Amino acid sequence: MSNVGQNIKEILQELPEGVKLVAVSKTKPISLIQEAYNSGQRIFGENKVGELIEKATELPNDIEWHFIGHLQRNKVKSLLPYTALIHGVDSPRLFREINKHSGNMNKTQNILLQVHIAEEDTKFGFEEEELLDFLEEEDVKNAENICISGLMGMATNTEDEMQVRREFDKLRTIFLKLQQGYFKDSPQFKELSMGMSGDYKIALKESSTMVRIGSAIFGSR
Ligand SMILES: *Cc1c(COP(=O)(O)O)cnc(C)c1O
């Protein structure tokens, strides 16, 4: 037995009511995920399509699989049957591809739009201006097979806590603006996915509703 169950229990105790834990199980074996499952965890995050499908096929059906990485458009079709939520929709083209394929499958796919908040330019996502323009496009407003459930972002990987806090604050501000404006009649726009093992405590102070935690549960990769 590993410490997985205990780690999850300790993290859950730190989460305010209503905040969801996504256990990031990428690269980790089925046996460890099963242990987490046995301790009650039901939401798992993966960042490779093939790996997610393989694990979803082997593990219990009541697991909610979240795709958390950068998604290539040519993998959308195979992923859709398996995923409850796609966290990182980071471009108009990806958005349209998901809407098209989920339409073909008569599905409504829940997604989060990824916003670029980090100073590092290696991270994917919409800039704020770009996001606002995108949401005004007719086909985006009318997309019937996609449900925009909120926003997701990743802070810079740095020891500088003030910087991380500023970046999360920026994302929260954009989220609130959209929630009170553009999405004011859309109660499903409610999730703010931010915070990983190294920075989730800061993200919680900035009103995260979903933390994506891997190494603090399963050990380093
Ligand atoms: C790997 C990953 C995580 C989890 O990272 P940890 O530092 O192991 O908690 C969270 N979000 C995304 C997008 C990831 O790729």
mmCIF file with all atom_site columns, C-alpha atoms and ligand atoms in Angstrom, residues 24 26 47 68 152 154 196-198 212-215 221, ligand 1:
data_model
loop_
_atom_site.group_PDB
_atom_site.id
_atom_site.type_symbol
_atom_site.label_atom_id
_atom_site.label_alt_id
_atom_site.label_comp_id
_atom_site.label_asym_id
_atom_site.label_entity_id
_atom_site.label_seq_id
_atom_site.pdbx_PDB_ins_code
_atom_site.Cartn_x
_atom_site.Cartn_y
_atom_site.Cartn_z
_atom_site.occupancy
_atom_site.B_iso_or_equiv
_atom_site.pdbx_formal_charge
_atom_site.auth_seq_id
_atom_site.auth_comp_id
_atom_site.auth_asym_id
_atom_site.auth_atom_id
_atom_site.pdbx_PDB_model_num
ATOM   1  C CA . VAL A 1 24  ? -3.868 14.059 -11.795 1.00 0.00 ? 24  VAL A CA 1
ATOM   2  C CA . LYS A 1 26  ? -0.816 10.984 -15.726 1.00 0.00 ? 26  LYS A CA 1
ATOM   3  C CA . ASN A 1 47  ? -2.991 14.829 -20.361 1.00 0.00 ? 47  ASN A CA 1
ATOM   4  C CA . ILE A 1 68  ? -6.091 18.565 -18.626 1.00 0.00 ? 68  ILE A CA 1
ATOM   5  C CA . MET A 1 152 ? -8.694 27.294 -16.479 1.00 0.00 ? 152 MET A CA 1
ATOM   6  C CA . MET A 1 154 ? -1.671 27.827 -15.041 1.00 0.00 ? 154 MET A CA 1
ATOM   7  C CA . MET A 1 196 ? -1.485 22.342 -8.831  1.00 0.00 ? 196 MET A CA 1
ATOM   8  C CA . SER A 1 197 ? 0.614  20.594 -6.156  1.00 0.00 ? 197 SER A CA 1
ATOM   9  C CA . GLY A 1 198 ? 2.997  23.510 -5.803  1.00 0.00 ? 198 GLY A CA 1
ATOM   10 C CA . ARG A 1 212 ? -5.581 19.715 -10.288 1.00 0.00 ? 212 ARG A CA 1
ATOM   11 C CA . ILE A 1 213 ? -3.175 17.828 -8.068  1.00 0.00 ? 213 ILE A CA 1
ATOM   12 C CA . GLY A 1 214 ? -0.768 15.115 -9.161  1.00 0.00 ? 214 GLY A CA 1
ATOM   13 C CA . SER A 1 215 ? 2.549  14.749 -7.396  1.00 0.00 ? 215 SER A CA 1
ATOM   14 C CA . ARG A 1 221 ? 6.873  11.717 -11.797 1.00 0.00 ? 221 ARG A CA 1
HETATM 15 C C1 . LIG B 2 .   ? 0.609  17.654 -14.587 1.00 0.00 ? 1   LIG B C1 1
HETATM 16 C C2 . LIG B 2 .   ? -0.423 18.709 -14.473 1.00 0.00 ? 1   LIG B C2 1
HETATM 17 C C3 . LIG B 2 .   ? -0.977 19.050 -13.230 1.00 0.00 ? 1   LIG B C3 1
HETATM 18 C C4 . LIG B 2 .   ? -0.542 18.439 -11.918 1.00 0.00 ? 1   LIG B C4 1
HETATM 19 O O1 . LIG B 2 .   ? 0.764  18.793 -11.607 1.00 0.00 ? 1   LIG B O1 1
HETATM 20 P P1 . LIG B 2 .   ? 1.401  18.476 -10.171 1.00 0.00 ? 1   LIG B P1 1
HETATM 21 O O2 . LIG B 2 .   ? 2.450  19.495 -10.027 1.00 0.00 ? 1   LIG B O2 1
HETATM 22 O O3 . LIG B 2 .   ? 1.927  17.079 -10.248 1.00 0.00 ? 1   LIG B O3 1
HETATM 23 O O4 . LIG B 2 .   ? 0.324  18.607 -9.159  1.00 0.00 ? 1   LIG B O4 1
HETATM 24 C C5 . LIG B 2 .   ? -1.971 20.012 -13.213 1.00 0.00 ? 1   LIG B C5 1
HETATM 25 N N1 . LIG B 2 .   ? -2.401 20.612 -14.340 1.00 0.00 ? 1   LIG B N1 1
HETATM 26 C C6 . LIG B 2 .   ? -1.897 20.309 -15.546 1.00 0.00 ? 1   LIG B C6 1
HETATM 27 C C7 . LIG B 2 .   ? -2.413 21.010 -16.753 1.00 0.00 ? 1   LIG B C7 1
HETATM 28 C C8 . LIG B 2 .   ? -0.881 19.355 -15.654 1.00 0.00 ? 1   LIG B C8 1
HETATM 29 O O5 . LIG B 2 .   ? -0.381 19.059 -16.861 1.00 0.00 ? 1   LIG B O5 1
#
